[in-house]
C-alpha cells in the first residue's frame, strides 16, 4: 500500500474508528525490558502512555512519566478562526480538568526514593488533519492547545500529531497499525471487493460534526464503506444457515452488523452497536440498558432502533384466537422502555456529544419465525400490537433480500 492510498483511508475514518487506529499506533510502542518499559492505558477515549526506567535498587524507579494521547476532531477552518478552543470543545476542557486533578493526586502521593523522578507530561493532541504546512502548526495550532493547558492548570507540554506527521515520520509503523486496526475493528468499517477490483467509496453525512463544516467539502468525512467481498447470494445463504441453526443473539448481531446494508437496505449509512443507556433514574426498573443495533436512515436523516431476539415461537392460541407469547410481549415492553428513555433531552444531549444526533427514532423488533397462522390473522395481530413499533421476522428480512437482489433460491423453511 502506498502513502497516498493510506492517507485517503485514514481521512475516511470517523471519530470512533480513527480513535481506535490511534490506539493501535501507540500500542506498537509498548514494550517491557529489564531497564524500562512503556505501557498504553485506555482512559475513556484517551490513551495514557506510562514511561519508566527501573533503578538498580529493587522495586524502585529512576524516573517515571505519564503522557496523554487525546484524539481531537474539529474542522481545521473552525479551529483556526476560534480564539478560545474551549468554547468549541467543552467536553475536551472538562475531561482535561479531571485529568489535571488526577495528576495532582498522583503527585501528592509520590515518594521519590521509590517512585523516582517525575518527568513533566507530554499532552499529544492527535488530529485527522492533512495537508497543513509546518508554519501553521507552529504559529497557530500548537499555541492554541498550549493555551488550553495553561487555562486549566494542567502541567504539560502540548504536541499535535496528524495524519501528515504519521505518514512522513513513521510510515512503516503507521501502515502496520492500520493493518492491526483493520484486523481487529468490526464496528464501523467494511472491507470487500467489487467484482475484480477494490474501491473506496466516500460519502457524506448530515450534520455529523454539528459545530462546523469544512469549506472544501462542506461536510466532514465519515466511515469507509466498500462493497462486500461476499456475493449477495453468499450473504443470503449464510444468513439462512444462521437462522436454521438457531444461532445465538450475539452471533446474529455480529453478522447483521457486518452486512447491515445488504440485509436492511442501502438507505442505512451508519450503524452503532452495544450502545448503553446508563440512566437508571429514567428506566422503569431502575437499571442500565443496552441497545442492540442503532442504524442511521440517510433518507429520513434520523436513527432507527433494532432490538434482536433469536428465532423462537411467536404466537400461541387463546380461546381460538392467536396472540403473542409472553416472551414477545416482554420484548415489546422492553422497546417501549427504550423509547421512553431515548426521548428525554438529557439522553439526546449525551448521544449528541458522541456524534449521534437523533430526533424521533423508529422502533424495530427483529424476532422469531413467521407463525403458522393465516395472513389475515398475522396482519391483524401485528397491527394490533405495533403502534409506532414495527415487528419484523427473520423470514421477512430474507424475503426482502431475495427481491432486492433478484436472488431466486429454494425457499427457506425456518419452522422446521
PDB file of N, CA and C in Angstrom, residues 103-202:
ATOM      1  N   UNK A 103      -3.625  14.002  37.968  1.00  0.00           N
ATOM      2  CA  UNK A 103      -2.173  14.227  38.023  1.00  0.00           C
ATOM      3  C   UNK A 103      -1.779  14.804  39.374  1.00  0.00           C
ATOM      4  N   UNK A 104      -2.568  15.765  39.871  1.00  0.00           N
ATOM      5  CA  UNK A 104      -2.268  16.367  41.181  1.00  0.00           C
ATOM      6  C   UNK A 104      -2.326  15.322  42.285  1.00  0.00           C
ATOM      7  N   UNK A 105      -3.330  14.429  42.222  1.00  0.00           N
ATOM      8  CA  UNK A 105      -3.425  13.367  43.233  1.00  0.00           C
ATOM      9  C   UNK A 105      -2.232  12.432  43.142  1.00  0.00           C
ATOM     10  N   UNK A 106      -1.791  12.153  41.918  1.00  0.00           N
ATOM     11  CA  UNK A 106      -0.649  11.266  41.717  1.00  0.00           C
ATOM     12  C   UNK A 106       0.622  11.884  42.304  1.00  0.00           C
ATOM     13  N   UNK A 107       0.795  13.185  42.058  1.00  0.00           N
ATOM     14  CA  UNK A 107       1.972  13.871  42.592  1.00  0.00           C
ATOM     15  C   UNK A 107       1.933  13.915  44.118  1.00  0.00           C
ATOM     16  N   UNK A 108       0.707  14.066  44.659  1.00  0.00           N
ATOM     17  CA  UNK A 108       0.573  14.176  46.110  1.00  0.00           C
ATOM     18  C   UNK A 108       1.017  12.926  46.846  1.00  0.00           C
ATOM     19  N   UNK A 109       0.892  11.785  46.203  1.00  0.00           N
ATOM     20  CA  UNK A 109       1.292  10.518  46.838  1.00  0.00           C
ATOM     21  C   UNK A 109       2.650  10.027  46.339  1.00  0.00           C
ATOM     22  N   UNK A 110       3.382  10.888  45.621  1.00  0.00           N
ATOM     23  CA  UNK A 110       4.667  10.484  45.045  1.00  0.00           C
ATOM     24  C   UNK A 110       5.736  10.365  46.129  1.00  0.00           C
ATOM     25  N   UNK A 111       6.497   9.259  46.087  1.00  0.00           N
ATOM     26  CA  UNK A 111       7.580   9.039  47.040  1.00  0.00           C
ATOM     27  C   UNK A 111       8.863   8.859  46.244  1.00  0.00           C
ATOM     28  N   UNK A 112       9.665   9.907  46.199  1.00  0.00           N
ATOM     29  CA  UNK A 112      10.790   9.951  45.267  1.00  0.00           C
ATOM     30  C   UNK A 112      11.806   8.818  45.436  1.00  0.00           C
ATOM     31  N   UNK A 113      12.161   8.384  46.668  1.00  0.00           N
ATOM     32  CA  UNK A 113      13.135   7.289  46.769  1.00  0.00           C
ATOM     33  C   UNK A 113      12.686   6.009  46.067  1.00  0.00           C
ATOM     34  N   UNK A 114      11.390   5.803  45.943  1.00  0.00           N
ATOM     35  CA  UNK A 114      10.866   4.603  45.289  1.00  0.00           C
ATOM     36  C   UNK A 114      10.356   4.909  43.888  1.00  0.00           C
ATOM     37  N   UNK A 115       9.573   5.989  43.779  1.00  0.00           N
ATOM     38  CA  UNK A 115       8.923   6.301  42.507  1.00  0.00           C
ATOM     39  C   UNK A 115       9.839   6.996  41.512  1.00  0.00           C
ATOM     40  N   UNK A 116      10.972   7.517  41.982  1.00  0.00           N
ATOM     41  CA  UNK A 116      11.919   8.142  41.074  1.00  0.00           C
ATOM     42  C   UNK A 116      11.527   9.564  40.706  1.00  0.00           C
ATOM     43  N   UNK A 117      12.259  10.124  39.755  1.00  0.00           N
ATOM     44  CA  UNK A 117      11.995  11.497  39.309  1.00  0.00           C
ATOM     45  C   UNK A 117      10.705  11.543  38.487  1.00  0.00           C
ATOM     46  N   UNK A 118       9.894  12.556  38.755  1.00  0.00           N
ATOM     47  CA  UNK A 118       8.658  12.727  37.982  1.00  0.00           C
ATOM     48  C   UNK A 118       8.944  13.671  36.814  1.00  0.00           C
ATOM     49  N   UNK A 119       8.726  13.204  35.610  1.00  0.00           N
ATOM     50  CA  UNK A 119       9.000  13.999  34.411  1.00  0.00           C
ATOM     51  C   UNK A 119       7.708  14.612  33.905  1.00  0.00           C
ATOM     52  N   UNK A 120       7.782  15.867  33.520  1.00  0.00           N
ATOM     53  CA  UNK A 120       6.589  16.591  33.056  1.00  0.00           C
ATOM     54  C   UNK A 120       5.930  15.872  31.879  1.00  0.00           C
ATOM     55  N   UNK A 121       4.617  15.877  31.880  1.00  0.00           N
ATOM     56  CA  UNK A 121       3.857  15.130  30.885  1.00  0.00           C
ATOM     57  C   UNK A 121       3.893  15.800  29.523  1.00  0.00           C
ATOM     58  N   UNK A 122       3.828  14.973  28.487  1.00  0.00           N
ATOM     59  CA  UNK A 122       3.534  15.444  27.135  1.00  0.00           C
ATOM     60  C   UNK A 122       2.057  15.178  26.872  1.00  0.00           C
ATOM     61  N   UNK A 123       1.336  16.179  26.423  1.00  0.00           N
ATOM     62  CA  UNK A 123      -0.078  16.030  26.075  1.00  0.00           C
ATOM     63  C   UNK A 123      -0.169  16.083  24.560  1.00  0.00           C
ATOM     64  N   UNK A 124      -0.366  14.941  23.941  1.00  0.00           N
ATOM     65  CA  UNK A 124      -0.366  14.848  22.475  1.00  0.00           C
ATOM     66  C   UNK A 124      -1.804  14.867  21.960  1.00  0.00           C
ATOM     67  N   UNK A 125      -2.164  15.937  21.268  1.00  0.00           N
ATOM     68  CA  UNK A 125      -3.477  16.035  20.631  1.00  0.00           C
ATOM     69  C   UNK A 125      -3.344  15.469  19.213  1.00  0.00           C
ATOM     70  N   UNK A 126      -4.021  14.358  18.974  1.00  0.00           N
ATOM     71  CA  UNK A 126      -3.877  13.655  17.704  1.00  0.00           C
ATOM     72  C   UNK A 126      -5.080  13.972  16.832  1.00  0.00           C
ATOM     73  N   UNK A 127      -4.830  14.540  15.653  1.00  0.00           N
ATOM     74  CA  UNK A 127      -5.905  15.000  14.783  1.00  0.00           C
ATOM     75  C   UNK A 127      -5.919  14.241  13.461  1.00  0.00           C
ATOM     76  N   UNK A 128      -7.035  14.355  12.767  1.00  0.00           N
ATOM     77  CA  UNK A 128      -7.119  13.788  11.418  1.00  0.00           C
ATOM     78  C   UNK A 128      -6.891  14.863  10.358  1.00  0.00           C
ATOM     79  N   UNK A 129      -6.144  15.922  10.717  1.00  0.00           N
ATOM     80  CA  UNK A 129      -5.796  16.958   9.749  1.00  0.00           C
ATOM     81  C   UNK A 129      -4.799  16.411   8.732  1.00  0.00           C
ATOM     82  N   UNK A 130      -4.857  16.958   7.534  1.00  0.00           N
ATOM     83  CA  UNK A 130      -3.917  16.553   6.493  1.00  0.00           C
ATOM     84  C   UNK A 130      -3.702  17.711   5.526  1.00  0.00           C
ATOM     85  N   UNK A 131      -2.466  17.806   4.997  1.00  0.00           N
ATOM     86  CA  UNK A 131      -2.173  18.840   4.009  1.00  0.00           C
ATOM     87  C   UNK A 131      -1.931  20.205   4.597  1.00  0.00           C
ATOM     88  N   UNK A 132      -1.413  20.283   5.825  1.00  0.00           N
ATOM     89  CA  UNK A 132      -1.192  21.565   6.505  1.00  0.00           C
ATOM     90  C   UNK A 132       0.309  21.826   6.585  1.00  0.00           C
ATOM     91  N   UNK A 133       0.721  23.053   6.306  1.00  0.00           N
ATOM     92  CA  UNK A 133       2.148  23.366   6.335  1.00  0.00           C
ATOM     93  C   UNK A 133       2.638  23.488   7.775  1.00  0.00           C
ATOM     94  N   UNK A 134       3.956  23.356   7.937  1.00  0.00           N
ATOM     95  CA  UNK A 134       4.575  23.337   9.257  1.00  0.00           C
ATOM     96  C   UNK A 134       4.360  24.652  10.005  1.00  0.00           C
ATOM     97  N   UNK A 135       4.424  25.778   9.295  1.00  0.00           N
ATOM     98  CA  UNK A 135       4.261  27.083   9.950  1.00  0.00           C
ATOM     99  C   UNK A 135       2.896  27.226  10.607  1.00  0.00           C
ATOM    100  N   UNK A 136       1.872  26.659   9.976  1.00  0.00           N
ATOM    101  CA  UNK A 136       0.526  26.733  10.556  1.00  0.00           C
ATOM    102  C   UNK A 136       0.473  25.982  11.872  1.00  0.00           C
ATOM    103  N   UNK A 137       1.125  24.820  11.913  1.00  0.00           N
ATOM    104  CA  UNK A 137       1.183  24.081  13.173  1.00  0.00           C
ATOM    105  C   UNK A 137       1.889  24.899  14.249  1.00  0.00           C
ATOM    106  N   UNK A 138       3.061  25.423  13.915  1.00  0.00           N
ATOM    107  CA  UNK A 138       3.907  26.105  14.903  1.00  0.00           C
ATOM    108  C   UNK A 138       3.290  27.420  15.352  1.00  0.00           C
ATOM    109  N   UNK A 139       2.752  28.195  14.412  1.00  0.00           N
ATOM    110  CA  UNK A 139       2.281  29.545  14.726  1.00  0.00           C
ATOM    111  C   UNK A 139       0.844  29.605  15.231  1.00  0.00           C
ATOM    112  N   UNK A 140      -0.016  28.633  14.839  1.00  0.00           N
ATOM    113  CA  UNK A 140      -1.429  28.764  15.176  1.00  0.00           C
ATOM    114  C   UNK A 140      -2.000  27.577  15.948  1.00  0.00           C
ATOM    115  N   UNK A 141      -1.722  26.357  15.492  1.00  0.00           N
ATOM    116  CA  UNK A 141      -2.408  25.202  16.084  1.00  0.00           C
ATOM    117  C   UNK A 141      -1.847  24.839  17.453  1.00  0.00           C
ATOM    118  N   UNK A 142      -0.538  24.608  17.533  1.00  0.00           N
ATOM    119  CA  UNK A 142       0.051  24.190  18.809  1.00  0.00           C
ATOM    120  C   UNK A 142      -0.156  25.237  19.906  1.00  0.00           C
ATOM    121  N   UNK A 143       0.022  26.561  19.640  1.00  0.00           N
ATOM    122  CA  UNK A 143      -0.218  27.557  20.695  1.00  0.00           C
ATOM    123  C   UNK A 143      -1.639  27.511  21.268  1.00  0.00           C
ATOM    124  N   UNK A 144      -2.624  27.179  20.458  1.00  0.00           N
ATOM    125  CA  UNK A 144      -3.991  27.089  20.973  1.00  0.00           C
ATOM    126  C   UNK A 144      -4.115  25.975  22.009  1.00  0.00           C
ATOM    127  N   UNK A 145      -3.520  24.828  21.728  1.00  0.00           N
ATOM    128  CA  UNK A 145      -3.590  23.720  22.671  1.00  0.00           C
ATOM    129  C   UNK A 145      -2.778  24.018  23.938  1.00  0.00           C
ATOM    130  N   UNK A 146      -1.613  24.669  23.777  1.00  0.00           N
ATOM    131  CA  UNK A 146      -0.808  25.022  24.949  1.00  0.00           C
ATOM    132  C   UNK A 146      -1.556  26.017  25.832  1.00  0.00           C
ATOM    133  N   UNK A 147      -2.265  26.940  25.222  1.00  0.00           N
ATOM    134  CA  UNK A 147      -3.044  27.916  25.981  1.00  0.00           C
ATOM    135  C   UNK A 147      -4.144  27.223  26.774  1.00  0.00           C
ATOM    136  N   UNK A 148      -4.767  26.220  26.177  1.00  0.00           N
ATOM    137  CA  UNK A 148      -5.818  25.475  26.867  1.00  0.00           C
ATOM    138  C   UNK A 148      -5.260  24.783  28.105  1.00  0.00           C
ATOM    139  N   UNK A 149      -4.077  24.182  27.991  1.00  0.00           N
ATOM    140  CA  UNK A 149      -3.462  23.517  29.147  1.00  0.00           C
ATOM    141  C   UNK A 149      -3.175  24.519  30.256  1.00  0.00           C
ATOM    142  N   UNK A 150      -2.711  25.689  29.880  1.00  0.00           N
ATOM    143  CA  UNK A 150      -2.400  26.723  30.876  1.00  0.00           C
ATOM    144  C   UNK A 150      -3.656  27.222  31.571  1.00  0.00           C
ATOM    145  N   UNK A 151      -4.751  27.334  30.829  1.00  0.00           N
ATOM    146  CA  UNK A 151      -6.002  27.834  31.407  1.00  0.00           C
ATOM    147  C   UNK A 151      -6.544  26.912  32.493  1.00  0.00           C
ATOM    148  N   UNK A 152      -6.333  25.628  32.342  1.00  0.00           N
ATOM    149  CA  UNK A 152      -6.878  24.679  33.322  1.00  0.00           C
ATOM    150  C   UNK A 152      -5.797  24.178  34.280  1.00  0.00           C
ATOM    151  N   UNK A 153      -4.619  24.798  34.232  1.00  0.00           N
ATOM    152  CA  UNK A 153      -3.512  24.471  35.142  1.00  0.00           C
ATOM    153  C   UNK A 153      -3.085  23.004  35.038  1.00  0.00           C
ATOM    154  N   UNK A 154      -3.044  22.510  33.822  1.00  0.00           N
ATOM    155  CA  UNK A 154      -2.544  21.158  33.579  1.00  0.00           C
ATOM    156  C   UNK A 154      -1.084  21.259  33.160  1.00  0.00           C
ATOM    157  N   UNK A 155      -0.186  20.812  34.040  1.00  0.00           N
ATOM    158  CA  UNK A 155       1.242  20.875  33.742  1.00  0.00           C
ATOM    159  C   UNK A 155       1.574  19.889  32.627  1.00  0.00           C
ATOM    160  N   UNK A 156       2.087  20.384  31.547  1.00  0.00           N
ATOM    161  CA  UNK A 156       2.438  19.516  30.437  1.00  0.00           C
ATOM    162  C   UNK A 156       2.773  20.324  29.201  1.00  0.00           C
ATOM    163  N   UNK A 157       3.376  19.670  28.259  1.00  0.00           N
ATOM    164  CA  UNK A 157       3.765  20.314  27.001  1.00  0.00           C
ATOM    165  C   UNK A 157       2.843  19.810  25.901  1.00  0.00           C
ATOM    166  N   UNK A 158       2.206  20.720  25.203  1.00  0.00           N
ATOM    167  CA  UNK A 158       1.256  20.347  24.154  1.00  0.00           C
ATOM    168  C   UNK A 158       1.995  19.952  22.883  1.00  0.00           C
ATOM    169  N   UNK A 159       1.581  18.855  22.291  1.00  0.00           N
ATOM    170  CA  UNK A 159       2.076  18.403  20.992  1.00  0.00           C
ATOM    171  C   UNK A 159       0.865  18.132  20.108  1.00  0.00           C
ATOM    172  N   UNK A 160       1.066  18.200  18.810  1.00  0.00           N
ATOM    173  CA  UNK A 160      -0.012  17.895  17.875  1.00  0.00           C
ATOM    174  C   UNK A 160       0.499  16.879  16.865  1.00  0.00           C
ATOM    175  N   UNK A 161      -0.168  15.741  16.785  1.00  0.00           N
ATOM    176  CA  UNK A 161       0.143  14.733  15.781  1.00  0.00           C
ATOM    177  C   UNK A 161      -0.984  14.694  14.766  1.00  0.00           C
ATOM    178  N   UNK A 162      -0.658  14.468  13.517  1.00  0.00           N
ATOM    179  CA  UNK A 162      -1.667  14.461  12.461  1.00  0.00           C
ATOM    180  C   UNK A 162      -1.362  13.328  11.481  1.00  0.00           C
ATOM    181  N   UNK A 163      -2.274  13.137  10.552  1.00  0.00           N
ATOM    182  CA  UNK A 163      -2.047  12.129   9.515  1.00  0.00           C
ATOM    183  C   UNK A 163      -0.746  12.429   8.770  1.00  0.00           C
ATOM    184  N   UNK A 164      -0.469  13.717   8.520  1.00  0.00           N
ATOM    185  CA  UNK A 164       0.781  14.099   7.848  1.00  0.00           C
ATOM    186  C   UNK A 164       2.002  13.614   8.622  1.00  0.00           C
ATOM    187  N   UNK A 165       2.004  13.869   9.944  1.00  0.00           N
ATOM    188  CA  UNK A 165       3.184  13.506  10.734  1.00  0.00           C
ATOM    189  C   UNK A 165       3.338  11.989  10.837  1.00  0.00           C
ATOM    190  N   UNK A 166       2.223  11.249  10.941  1.00  0.00           N
ATOM    191  CA  UNK A 166       2.330   9.786  10.980  1.00  0.00           C
ATOM    192  C   UNK A 166       2.995   9.262   9.715  1.00  0.00           C
ATOM    193  N   UNK A 167       2.505   9.748   8.566  1.00  0.00           N
ATOM    194  CA  UNK A 167       2.974   9.223   7.289  1.00  0.00           C
ATOM    195  C   UNK A 167       4.406   9.647   6.982  1.00  0.00           C
ATOM    196  N   UNK A 168       4.770  10.865   7.334  1.00  0.00           N
ATOM    197  CA  UNK A 168       6.097  11.372   6.996  1.00  0.00           C
ATOM    198  C   UNK A 168       7.173  10.843   7.940  1.00  0.00           C
ATOM    199  N   UNK A 169       6.828  10.716   9.226  1.00  0.00           N
ATOM    200  CA  UNK A 169       7.843  10.353  10.214  1.00  0.00           C
ATOM    201  C   UNK A 169       7.911   8.853  10.488  1.00  0.00           C
ATOM    202  N   UNK A 170       6.763   8.162  10.435  1.00  0.00           N
ATOM    203  CA  UNK A 170       6.740   6.740  10.777  1.00  0.00           C
ATOM    204  C   UNK A 170       5.798   5.988   9.847  1.00  0.00           C
ATOM    205  N   UNK A 171       6.094   5.984   8.570  1.00  0.00           N
ATOM    206  CA  UNK A 171       5.182   5.367   7.612  1.00  0.00           C
ATOM    207  C   UNK A 171       5.013   3.870   7.874  1.00  0.00           C
ATOM    208  N   UNK A 172       6.119   3.158   8.113  1.00  0.00           N
ATOM    209  CA  UNK A 172       6.047   1.712   8.305  1.00  0.00           C
ATOM    210  C   UNK A 172       5.182   1.364   9.517  1.00  0.00           C
ATOM    211  N   UNK A 173       5.373   2.101  10.622  1.00  0.00           N
ATOM    212  CA  UNK A 173       4.566   1.848  11.813  1.00  0.00           C
ATOM    213  C   UNK A 173       3.101   2.209  11.571  1.00  0.00           C
ATOM    214  N   UNK A 174       2.882   3.283  10.841  1.00  0.00           N
ATOM    215  CA  UNK A 174       1.510   3.701  10.545  1.00  0.00           C
ATOM    216  C   UNK A 174       0.793   2.636   9.726  1.00  0.00           C
ATOM    217  N   UNK A 175       1.487   2.089   8.737  1.00  0.00           N
ATOM    218  CA  UNK A 175       0.902   1.034   7.912  1.00  0.00           C
ATOM    219  C   UNK A 175       0.616  -0.211   8.750  1.00  0.00           C
ATOM    220  N   UNK A 176       1.544  -0.574   9.621  1.00  0.00           N
ATOM    221  CA  UNK A 176       1.337  -1.752  10.471  1.00  0.00           C
ATOM    222  C   UNK A 176       0.166  -1.525  11.429  1.00  0.00           C
ATOM    223  N   UNK A 177       0.079  -0.319  11.998  1.00  0.00           N
ATOM    224  CA  UNK A 177      -1.022  -0.003  12.908  1.00  0.00           C
ATOM    225  C   UNK A 177      -2.355  -0.056  12.184  1.00  0.00           C
ATOM    226  N   UNK A 178      -2.386   0.410  10.931  1.00  0.00           N
ATOM    227  CA  UNK A 178      -3.629   0.372  10.160  1.00  0.00           C
ATOM    228  C   UNK A 178      -4.048  -1.068   9.870  1.00  0.00           C
ATOM    229  N   UNK A 179      -3.074  -1.919   9.559  1.00  0.00           N
ATOM    230  CA  UNK A 179      -3.383  -3.336   9.324  1.00  0.00           C
ATOM    231  C   UNK A 179      -3.928  -3.988  10.590  1.00  0.00           C
ATOM    232  N   UNK A 180      -3.308  -3.685  11.735  1.00  0.00           N
ATOM    233  CA  UNK A 180      -3.799  -4.224  13.001  1.00  0.00           C
ATOM    234  C   UNK A 180      -5.214  -3.745  13.280  1.00  0.00           C
ATOM    235  N   UNK A 181      -5.450  -2.465  12.997  1.00  0.00           N
ATOM    236  CA  UNK A 181      -6.781  -1.884  13.190  1.00  0.00           C
ATOM    237  C   UNK A 181      -7.822  -2.602  12.333  1.00  0.00           C
ATOM    238  N   UNK A 182      -7.497  -2.839  11.065  1.00  0.00           N
ATOM    239  CA  UNK A 182      -8.449  -3.472  10.159  1.00  0.00           C
ATOM    240  C   UNK A 182      -8.734  -4.922  10.558  1.00  0.00           C
ATOM    241  N   UNK A 183      -7.737  -5.587  11.149  1.00  0.00           N
ATOM    242  CA  UNK A 183      -7.934  -6.965  11.568  1.00  0.00           C
ATOM    243  C   UNK A 183      -8.807  -7.063  12.817  1.00  0.00           C
ATOM    244  N   UNK A 184      -8.735  -6.065  13.687  1.00  0.00           N
ATOM    245  CA  UNK A 184      -9.414  -6.148  14.983  1.00  0.00           C
ATOM    246  C   UNK A 184     -10.752  -5.413  15.009  1.00  0.00           C
ATOM    247  N   UNK A 185     -10.885  -4.374  14.223  1.00  0.00           N
ATOM    248  CA  UNK A 185     -12.056  -3.496  14.342  1.00  0.00           C
ATOM    249  C   UNK A 185     -13.217  -4.062  13.542  1.00  0.00           C
ATOM    250  N   UNK A 186     -14.382  -4.211  14.176  1.00  0.00           N
ATOM    251  CA  UNK A 186     -15.513  -4.840  13.490  1.00  0.00           C
ATOM    252  C   UNK A 186     -16.796  -4.025  13.600  1.00  0.00           C
ATOM    253  N   UNK A 187     -16.655  -2.723  13.808  1.00  0.00           N
ATOM    254  CA  UNK A 187     -17.860  -1.933  14.057  1.00  0.00           C
ATOM    255  C   UNK A 187     -18.210  -0.989  12.922  1.00  0.00           C
ATOM    256  N   UNK A 188     -17.250  -0.210  12.434  1.00  0.00           N
ATOM    257  CA  UNK A 188     -17.573   0.855  11.505  1.00  0.00           C
ATOM    258  C   UNK A 188     -17.048   0.659  10.091  1.00  0.00           C
ATOM    259  N   UNK A 189     -16.162  -0.297   9.895  1.00  0.00           N
ATOM    260  CA  UNK A 189     -15.504  -0.415   8.602  1.00  0.00           C
ATOM    261  C   UNK A 189     -15.828  -1.762   7.966  1.00  0.00           C
ATOM    262  N   UNK A 190     -16.168  -1.742   6.694  1.00  0.00           N
ATOM    263  CA  UNK A 190     -16.437  -2.976   5.954  1.00  0.00           C
ATOM    264  C   UNK A 190     -15.450  -3.071   4.801  1.00  0.00           C
ATOM    265  N   UNK A 191     -14.676  -4.147   4.749  1.00  0.00           N
ATOM    266  CA  UNK A 191     -13.676  -4.340   3.703  1.00  0.00           C
ATOM    267  C   UNK A 191     -14.205  -5.370   2.717  1.00  0.00           C
ATOM    268  N   UNK A 192     -14.120  -5.067   1.446  1.00  0.00           N
ATOM    269  CA  UNK A 192     -14.613  -6.031   0.472  1.00  0.00           C
ATOM    270  C   UNK A 192     -14.165  -5.650  -0.926  1.00  0.00           C
ATOM    271  N   UNK A 193     -14.544  -6.497  -1.878  1.00  0.00           N
ATOM    272  CA  UNK A 193     -14.168  -6.269  -3.270  1.00  0.00           C
ATOM    273  C   UNK A 193     -15.410  -6.150  -4.128  1.00  0.00           C
ATOM    274  N   UNK A 194     -15.297  -5.330  -5.147  1.00  0.00           N
ATOM    275  CA  UNK A 194     -16.386  -5.183  -6.111  1.00  0.00           C
ATOM    276  C   UNK A 194     -15.937  -5.813  -7.421  1.00  0.00           C
ATOM    277  N   UNK A 195     -16.467  -7.006  -7.704  1.00  0.00           N
ATOM    278  CA  UNK A 195     -16.073  -7.768  -8.876  1.00  0.00           C
ATOM    279  C   UNK A 195     -14.570  -8.028  -8.849  1.00  0.00           C
ATOM    280  N   UNK A 196     -13.816  -7.418  -9.751  1.00  0.00           N
ATOM    281  CA  UNK A 196     -12.385  -7.746  -9.814  1.00  0.00           C
ATOM    282  C   UNK A 196     -11.498  -6.626  -9.290  1.00  0.00           C
ATOM    283  N   UNK A 197     -12.062  -5.679  -8.554  1.00  0.00           N
ATOM    284  CA  UNK A 197     -11.232  -4.587  -8.042  1.00  0.00           C
ATOM    285  C   UNK A 197     -11.742  -4.122  -6.687  1.00  0.00           C
ATOM    286  N   UNK A 198     -10.846  -3.491  -5.950  1.00  0.00           N
ATOM    287  CA  UNK A 198     -11.200  -2.919  -4.659  1.00  0.00           C
ATOM    288  C   UNK A 198     -11.379  -1.424  -4.848  1.00  0.00           C
ATOM    289  N   UNK A 199     -12.440  -0.885  -4.276  1.00  0.00           N
ATOM    290  CA  UNK A 199     -12.691   0.551  -4.393  1.00  0.00           C
ATOM    291  C   UNK A 199     -13.025   1.127  -3.032  1.00  0.00           C
ATOM    292  N   UNK A 200     -12.813   2.414  -2.889  1.00  0.00           N
ATOM    293  CA  UNK A 200     -13.130   3.137  -1.656  1.00  0.00           C
ATOM    294  C   UNK A 200     -14.178   4.183  -2.001  1.00  0.00           C
ATOM    295  N   UNK A 201     -15.330   4.052  -1.411  1.00  0.00           N
ATOM    296  CA  UNK A 201     -16.413   4.982  -1.699  1.00  0.00           C
ATOM    297  C   UNK A 201     -16.566   5.964  -0.550  1.00  0.00           C
ATOM    298  N   UNK A 202     -16.435   7.248  -0.854  1.00  0.00           N
ATOM    299  CA  UNK A 202     -16.588   8.296   0.148  1.00  0.00           C
ATOM    300  C   UNK A 202     -18.040   8.762   0.154  1.00  0.00           C
TER     301      UNK A 202
END
